[in-house]
Amino acid sequence: MAAPHIPKLNTLSNARGTGHGRGRAGSGGILITGAEEDKSAKDRVVQQTDQDASVSRLSAVEAGYLDDPFAKYFVSGEGQRRFPIINRGTYVRTKAIDNLVDEFLSKNPAQEKQIISLGAGSDTRFFRLMSRRPVSHGRGILQRPNVIYHEIDFQANTIPKLHPIKKLSELSGHIGSPVMFSHSTNPSEIYNDDSLHADQYHVHPVDLRNLDPSRPAPRSFDFVDTALPTLIISECCLCYLPAAAADTVALYFTQHLFPNSTPVGLILYEPIHPNDAFGKTMVSNLAARGIVLQTLKKYGSLEAQAARMKSYGLEGTGGASVKDLWDKGVEGKEKERVAGLEMVDEVEEWELLAGHYCVAWGWRGGPEDDVWEGWKSMAERIGGK
């Protein structure tokens, strides 16, 4: 799901693109006026943010912020260079979530784990993980992880996601075998496959709004192992749903699909602070383009995000603004490297923009092995409790 693209204070009324960093095209409702006041039109607006997000990710890669050789495969047409503060925001947000993912996977690495990415769109994290060469980490060497990776999104986004995967060995070579492509509604449409199932990778064409404890689970969820320690990621996905619907989706996973005995963690990347001057301008600008971030009013602060995690049954919480993640979470030499890539003249604008997005995380432990030890340390170092 793409986060809103807010390049400069003095150009808010003409913001280009919709991706603040690597975004996701996820499952949610957007309020739209005029002739587009129908459900499918609203959905298309959300779905189309994925390409904007892909362009933002590729911009950060080409500018040297991120190492992602797969980003180029999921961009349609020509790329576009984003503003330096957007590239930096993409970097900080991506690295923060990567660090949380690595902490989760590196604790007892021989133990199989699971990741579920909500509104995954063209996200490349699975391929980056599977292509990993041995690299040093705080607790040793990170190898190709022992993880089952699930992506859930609108069918309209899973179909184009699978096109390059089927065509390019640079992508399919990381999936392993056997690989099963299929069309969830019409098996004869082999050229429009919308789902993929392999040993470690599953793509589910599922509208998150249809998840309901009173209904049978989607058939493809048979591939979800409810006993494995599981990390759920929502990068600007749930924020496009009404708050009650977003809560229903989160609770579906934390309280219904997975038993209390299963360690479960949740990462959210969302905007915050809608009521100060910059926040009001941001909200107004997005509303003019037909976009409403529907959870923002209810979960518009780090304190509200922490309380949200608790309401989902997650015992520990952490969270920080993108600004604090840059200030406190990026080490000196790496910060010097990134700062040297592009001149950020608009320091005040960077601090305002970075202060209006956050990464929040919450977890509940397992009975034997605390897979969230690294998350606790990050919360203590950067923010949370």
Coordinates of C-alpha atoms in Angstrom, one line a residue:
M1 CA 0.0 0.0 0.0
A2 CA 1.4 3.3 -0.9
A3 CA 1.7 5.9 1.7
P4 CA 0.8 9.5 0.7
H5 CA 3.6 11.3 -1.2
I6 CA 4.1 14.7 0.4
P7 CA 7.2 16.2 -1.2
K8 CA 7.5 19.8 0.0
L9 CA 5.4 22.1 2.1
N10 CA 5.2 24.7 -0.7
T11 CA 4.1 22.1 -3.2
L12 CA 1.5 20.3 -1.2
S13 CA -1.3 21.2 -3.5
N14 CA 0.5 19.7 -6.4
A15 CA 2.1 16.6 -4.9
R16 CA 3.2 14.1 -7.4
G17 CA 2.9 10.4 -7.0
T18 CA 1.5 8.7 -3.9
G19 CA 4.4 6.7 -2.5
H20 CA 6.3 7.9 0.6
G21 CA 8.9 5.2 0.3
R22 CA 8.2 1.6 -0.7
G23 CA 4.5 1.3 -0.5
R24 CA 1.9 -1.4 -0.6
A25 CA -1.3 -1.6 -2.5
G26 CA -3.6 -3.2 0.1
S27 CA -7.1 -3.8 1.1
G28 CA -9.1 -0.8 2.2
G29 CA -11.8 1.7 1.4
I30 CA -11.1 5.2 0.1
L31 CA -13.7 8.0 0.0
I32 CA -14.1 9.4 -3.5
T33 CA -16.5 12.0 -4.9
G34 CA -18.3 12.5 -8.1
A35 CA -18.7 9.8 -10.7
E36 CA -16.4 7.4 -8.9
E37 CA -18.7 6.8 -6.0
D38 CA -18.8 3.1 -6.4
K39 CA -17.0 0.4 -4.6
S40 CA -14.9 -0.8 -7.6
A41 CA -13.7 2.7 -8.3
K42 CA -12.7 3.3 -4.7
D43 CA -10.8 0.0 -4.8
R44 CA -9.0 1.0 -8.0
V45 CA -7.7 4.1 -6.4
V46 CA -6.1 2.0 -3.7
Q47 CA -4.8 -0.6 -6.1
Q48 CA -3.2 2.0 -8.3
T49 CA -1.1 3.3 -5.5
D50 CA 1.0 0.3 -5.9
Q51 CA 2.8 1.4 -9.0
D52 CA 3.4 4.8 -7.5
A53 CA 5.0 3.0 -4.5
S54 CA 7.1 0.8 -6.9
V55 CA 8.4 4.0 -8.5
S56 CA 9.3 5.4 -5.1
R57 CA 11.2 2.3 -4.1
L58 CA 13.1 2.2 -7.4
S59 CA 14.0 5.8 -7.0
A60 CA 15.6 5.1 -3.6
V61 CA 17.4 2.1 -5.1
E62 CA 18.8 4.0 -8.1
A63 CA 19.9 6.9 -5.8
G64 CA 21.9 4.4 -3.7
Y65 CA 19.9 4.4 -0.6
L66 CA 18.8 0.8 -0.8
D67 CA 20.1 -2.5 -2.2
D68 CA 17.2 -4.1 -4.0
P69 CA 18.0 -5.7 -7.3
F70 CA 14.3 -6.8 -7.7
A71 CA 12.6 -3.4 -7.5
K72 CA 13.0 -2.7 -11.3
Y73 CA 11.0 -5.8 -12.2
F74 CA 7.8 -4.5 -10.7
V75 CA 7.8 -1.0 -12.2
S76 CA 5.6 -0.4 -15.3
G77 CA 7.0 2.1 -17.7
E78 CA 9.7 4.6 -16.8
G79 CA 10.9 5.3 -13.3
Q80 CA 10.8 8.7 -11.8
R81 CA 13.3 10.4 -9.4
R82 CA 11.7 11.3 -6.1
F83 CA 12.6 14.3 -3.9
P84 CA 15.5 13.7 -1.6
I85 CA 13.4 13.8 1.5
I86 CA 11.1 11.1 0.0
N87 CA 14.1 8.9 -0.8
R88 CA 15.4 9.3 2.7
G89 CA 12.0 8.5 4.1
T90 CA 11.8 5.4 2.0
Y91 CA 15.2 4.3 3.3
V92 CA 14.4 4.9 7.0
R93 CA 11.1 3.1 6.9
T94 CA 12.5 0.2 4.9
K95 CA 15.5 -0.3 7.1
A96 CA 13.5 0.0 10.3
I97 CA 11.1 -2.8 9.1
D98 CA 14.0 -4.8 7.8
N99 CA 15.7 -4.6 11.2
L100 CA 12.5 -5.9 12.9
V101 CA 12.2 -8.7 10.4
D102 CA 15.8 -9.7 10.9
E103 CA 15.5 -9.6 14.7
F104 CA 12.5 -12.0 14.4
L105 CA 14.2 -14.4 12.0
S106 CA 17.6 -14.4 13.7
K107 CA 16.3 -15.6 17.0
N108 CA 16.8 -19.4 16.9
P109 CA 17.2 -19.3 13.1
A110 CA 16.8 -23.1 12.8
Q111 CA 13.2 -22.7 14.0
E112 CA 10.8 -22.4 11.1
K113 CA 8.9 -19.1 11.2
Q114 CA 6.2 -17.4 9.1
I115 CA 5.6 -13.9 7.7
I116 CA 2.2 -12.6 6.5
S117 CA 2.3 -9.4 4.5
L118 CA -1.1 -7.6 4.2
G119 CA -1.7 -5.6 1.1
A120 CA 1.7 -6.7 -0.3
G121 CA 1.3 -5.4 -3.8
S122 CA 4.7 -5.3 -5.6
D123 CA 6.7 -5.6 -2.4
T124 CA 10.1 -7.3 -2.9
R125 CA 10.9 -8.3 0.7
F126 CA 10.5 -12.0 0.0
F127 CA 13.0 -12.0 -2.8
R128 CA 15.4 -9.9 -0.9
L129 CA 15.3 -12.4 2.0
M130 CA 15.6 -15.4 -0.3
S131 CA 18.6 -14.0 -2.2
R132 CA 20.4 -13.2 1.0
R133 CA 24.1 -14.1 1.2
P134 CA 25.6 -14.8 4.6
V135 CA 26.0 -11.5 6.4
S136 CA 27.0 -10.6 9.9
H137 CA 24.3 -9.8 12.5
G138 CA 24.3 -9.0 16.2
R139 CA 23.7 -12.7 17.0
G140 CA 25.8 -14.3 14.3
I141 CA 25.5 -14.8 10.5
L142 CA 22.2 -14.3 8.7
Q143 CA 21.6 -17.0 6.1
R144 CA 18.7 -17.6 3.7
P145 CA 15.9 -17.7 6.3
N146 CA 13.8 -20.6 7.3
V147 CA 10.5 -18.9 6.7
I148 CA 7.2 -19.4 5.0
Y149 CA 6.2 -16.1 3.4
H150 CA 2.6 -15.1 2.6
E151 CA 1.4 -12.1 0.6
I152 CA -2.3 -11.1 0.7
D153 CA -3.8 -8.5 -1.6
F154 CA -6.6 -7.7 -4.1
Q155 CA -6.7 -10.0 -7.1
A156 CA -6.2 -6.9 -9.2
N157 CA -2.7 -6.6 -7.6
T158 CA -1.7 -10.3 -7.4
I159 CA -2.2 -10.8 -11.2
P160 CA 0.4 -8.2 -12.2
K161 CA 2.6 -9.3 -9.4
L162 CA 2.8 -12.8 -10.8
H163 CA 3.5 -11.8 -14.4
P164 CA 7.3 -11.0 -14.0
I165 CA 7.6 -13.9 -11.5
K166 CA 6.5 -16.4 -14.1
K167 CA 8.6 -14.8 -16.9
L168 CA 11.9 -14.0 -15.2
S169 CA 14.3 -16.5 -13.8
E170 CA 15.8 -13.7 -11.7
L171 CA 12.6 -13.9 -9.6
S172 CA 11.4 -17.5 -10.1
G173 CA 14.8 -18.8 -9.2
H174 CA 14.3 -17.7 -5.6
I175 CA 11.0 -19.4 -5.1
G176 CA 12.1 -23.0 -5.2
S177 CA 9.9 -25.9 -6.4
P178 CA 7.3 -27.2 -6.8
V179 CA 5.5 -24.0 -7.8
M180 CA 1.8 -23.9 -8.4
F181 CA 0.2 -21.0 -10.2
S182 CA -3.6 -20.8 -10.5
H183 CA -6.6 -18.6 -11.0
S184 CA -8.7 -18.6 -8.0
T185 CA -12.0 -18.0 -9.8
N186 CA -11.5 -19.4 -13.3
P187 CA -8.8 -22.2 -13.6
S188 CA -8.9 -21.9 -17.4
E189 CA -7.4 -18.3 -17.3
I190 CA -3.8 -19.5 -17.3
Y191 CA -2.6 -16.2 -18.6
N192 CA -4.2 -14.3 -15.7
D193 CA -3.0 -16.4 -12.8
D194 CA -3.7 -14.7 -9.5
S195 CA -2.3 -17.0 -6.9
L196 CA 1.0 -18.8 -6.3
H197 CA 1.8 -21.6 -3.8
A198 CA 5.3 -23.0 -3.2
D199 CA 7.1 -24.4 -0.2
Q200 CA 8.2 -21.1 1.2
Y201 CA 6.1 -18.5 -0.8
H202 CA 2.3 -18.0 -1.1
V203 CA 0.4 -15.2 -2.9
H204 CA -3.2 -15.0 -1.9
P205 CA -5.8 -13.0 -4.0
V206 CA -7.9 -12.2 -0.9
D207 CA -9.8 -9.0 -0.1
L208 CA -9.0 -8.4 3.6
R209 CA -12.4 -6.9 4.2
N210 CA -14.0 -10.3 3.6
L211 CA -12.2 -11.9 6.5
D212 CA -14.7 -12.7 9.2
P213 CA -14.5 -15.2 12.1
S214 CA -18.1 -16.2 11.4
R215 CA -17.3 -17.3 7.9
P216 CA -15.0 -20.1 6.6
A217 CA -11.5 -19.0 6.0
P218 CA -10.3 -18.6 2.4
R219 CA -9.3 -21.9 1.0
S220 CA -5.8 -20.7 0.3
F221 CA -5.4 -20.1 4.1
D222 CA -4.9 -23.9 4.4
F223 CA -1.3 -23.1 3.6
V224 CA -1.0 -20.9 6.7
D225 CA 0.6 -22.8 9.6
T226 CA -1.1 -21.5 12.7
A227 CA 1.5 -23.1 15.0
L228 CA 4.5 -21.3 13.7
P229 CA 5.8 -18.0 15.3
T230 CA 4.3 -15.5 12.9
L231 CA 5.0 -11.9 12.0
I232 CA 2.3 -9.8 10.3
I233 CA 3.2 -6.7 8.4
S234 CA 0.9 -3.9 7.3
E235 CA 2.7 -1.0 5.6
C236 CA 0.0 1.7 4.9
C237 CA -2.6 -1.0 4.4
L238 CA -5.0 -1.1 7.3
C239 CA -5.0 2.7 7.5
Y240 CA -7.2 2.8 4.3
L241 CA -9.9 0.9 6.1
P242 CA -12.5 2.4 8.5
A243 CA -11.0 2.0 12.0
A244 CA -13.5 -0.7 13.0
A245 CA -12.8 -2.7 9.8
A246 CA -9.1 -2.4 10.3
D247 CA -9.5 -3.7 13.9
T248 CA -11.6 -6.6 12.6
V249 CA -8.8 -7.6 10.2
A250 CA -6.1 -7.4 12.8
L251 CA -8.1 -9.3 15.4
Y252 CA -8.9 -11.9 12.8
F253 CA -5.2 -12.8 12.8
T254 CA -4.3 -12.2 16.4
Q255 CA -7.3 -13.6 18.1
H256 CA -9.0 -16.0 15.6
L257 CA -6.7 -17.5 13.1
F258 CA -3.8 -18.0 15.5
P259 CA -4.3 -19.6 18.9
N260 CA -3.0 -17.8 22.0
S261 CA -0.1 -20.3 22.3
T262 CA 1.4 -19.1 19.0
P263 CA 3.9 -16.2 19.2
V264 CA 2.5 -13.4 17.0
G265 CA 4.0 -10.0 16.2
L266 CA 2.6 -7.1 14.2
I267 CA 4.4 -4.3 12.4
L268 CA 2.4 -1.2 11.3
Y269 CA 3.7 1.7 9.1
E270 CA 1.2 4.5 9.2
P271 CA 0.8 8.3 9.3
I272 CA 0.3 10.1 12.6
H273 CA -0.4 13.6 14.0
P274 CA -3.3 14.7 11.8
N275 CA -4.3 17.7 14.0
D276 CA -1.2 19.9 13.9
A277 CA -0.6 22.4 11.1
F278 CA 1.4 20.1 8.9
G279 CA -1.0 17.2 9.6
K280 CA -4.1 19.2 8.6
T281 CA -2.4 20.3 5.4
M282 CA -1.5 16.7 4.6
V283 CA -5.0 15.5 5.3
S284 CA -6.6 18.3 3.2
N285 CA -4.2 17.7 0.3
L286 CA -5.0 14.0 0.3
A287 CA -8.8 14.6 0.6
A288 CA -8.6 16.8 -2.5
R289 CA -7.2 13.8 -4.4
G290 CA -10.0 11.6 -3.1
I291 CA -7.9 9.8 -0.4
V292 CA -8.9 9.5 3.2
L293 CA -6.7 7.6 5.7
Q294 CA -9.5 6.3 7.7
T295 CA -7.7 5.1 10.8
L296 CA -5.7 8.3 11.3
K297 CA -8.2 10.0 13.6
K298 CA -8.4 7.0 16.0
Y299 CA -4.7 6.0 15.8
G300 CA -3.0 9.4 15.2
S301 CA -0.3 9.1 17.8
L302 CA 2.4 6.7 19.1
E303 CA 0.4 6.4 22.3
A304 CA -2.7 5.4 20.4
Q305 CA -0.8 2.9 18.3
A306 CA 0.6 1.3 21.5
A307 CA -2.9 1.1 23.0
R308 CA -4.1 -0.4 19.7
M309 CA -1.5 -3.2 19.9
K310 CA -2.7 -4.0 23.4
S311 CA -6.3 -4.2 22.2
Y312 CA -5.2 -6.8 19.7
G313 CA -3.9 -9.0 22.6
L314 CA -0.2 -8.1 22.0
E315 CA 1.6 -7.8 25.3
G316 CA 4.7 -5.8 24.3
T317 CA 4.8 -2.6 22.2
G318 CA 7.3 -0.4 20.6
G319 CA 7.1 2.5 18.1
A320 CA 8.9 5.5 16.8
S321 CA 8.4 8.2 14.2
V322 CA 10.5 8.1 11.1
K323 CA 12.3 11.1 12.4
D324 CA 13.3 9.3 15.6
L325 CA 14.2 6.2 13.6
W326 CA 16.6 8.3 11.6
D327 CA 18.0 10.1 14.6
K328 CA 18.3 7.1 16.9
G329 CA 18.1 4.0 14.8
V330 CA 20.7 4.7 12.0
E331 CA 24.3 4.4 13.1
G332 CA 26.8 7.1 12.5
K333 CA 28.8 5.8 9.5
E334 CA 25.6 4.6 7.8
K335 CA 24.0 8.0 8.4
E336 CA 27.0 9.7 6.9
R337 CA 26.7 7.5 3.8
V338 CA 23.1 8.2 3.3
A339 CA 23.4 11.9 4.0
G340 CA 26.1 12.1 1.4
L341 CA 23.9 10.6 -1.4
E342 CA 21.8 13.7 -1.9
M343 CA 21.7 17.2 -0.4
V344 CA 18.6 17.6 1.7
D345 CA 18.2 21.4 1.8
E346 CA 14.7 21.3 3.3
V347 CA 15.8 20.1 6.8
E348 CA 12.7 21.6 8.4
E349 CA 10.4 19.9 5.8
W350 CA 12.2 16.6 6.3
E351 CA 11.7 16.8 10.1
L352 CA 8.0 17.7 9.6
L353 CA 7.4 14.9 7.1
A354 CA 9.4 12.3 9.0
G355 CA 7.6 13.3 12.2
H356 CA 4.2 12.5 10.7
Y357 CA 4.9 8.8 9.9
C358 CA 5.7 6.0 12.3
V359 CA 6.6 2.4 12.6
A360 CA 4.8 0.7 15.4
W361 CA 5.3 -2.9 16.6
G362 CA 3.7 -5.2 19.1
W363 CA 4.1 -8.8 20.1
R364 CA 3.0 -11.6 22.3
G365 CA 5.4 -14.3 23.5
G366 CA 5.6 -18.0 23.2
P367 CA 5.8 -20.5 26.1
E368 CA 9.3 -21.7 25.4
D369 CA 11.4 -19.4 23.2
D370 CA 11.1 -15.6 23.3
V371 CA 11.4 -14.8 19.6
W372 CA 10.8 -11.2 20.3
E373 CA 13.9 -10.5 22.3
G374 CA 15.3 -8.2 19.6
W375 CA 12.0 -6.3 19.4
K376 CA 12.2 -5.6 23.1
S377 CA 15.7 -4.2 22.7
M378 CA 14.6 -2.0 19.8
A379 CA 11.6 -0.7 21.9
E380 CA 13.9 0.2 24.8
R381 CA 16.5 1.8 22.6
I382 CA 14.2 3.8 20.3
G383 CA 10.7 3.9 21.7
G384 CA 8.1 1.8 23.5
K385 CA 7.8 -0.5 26.4

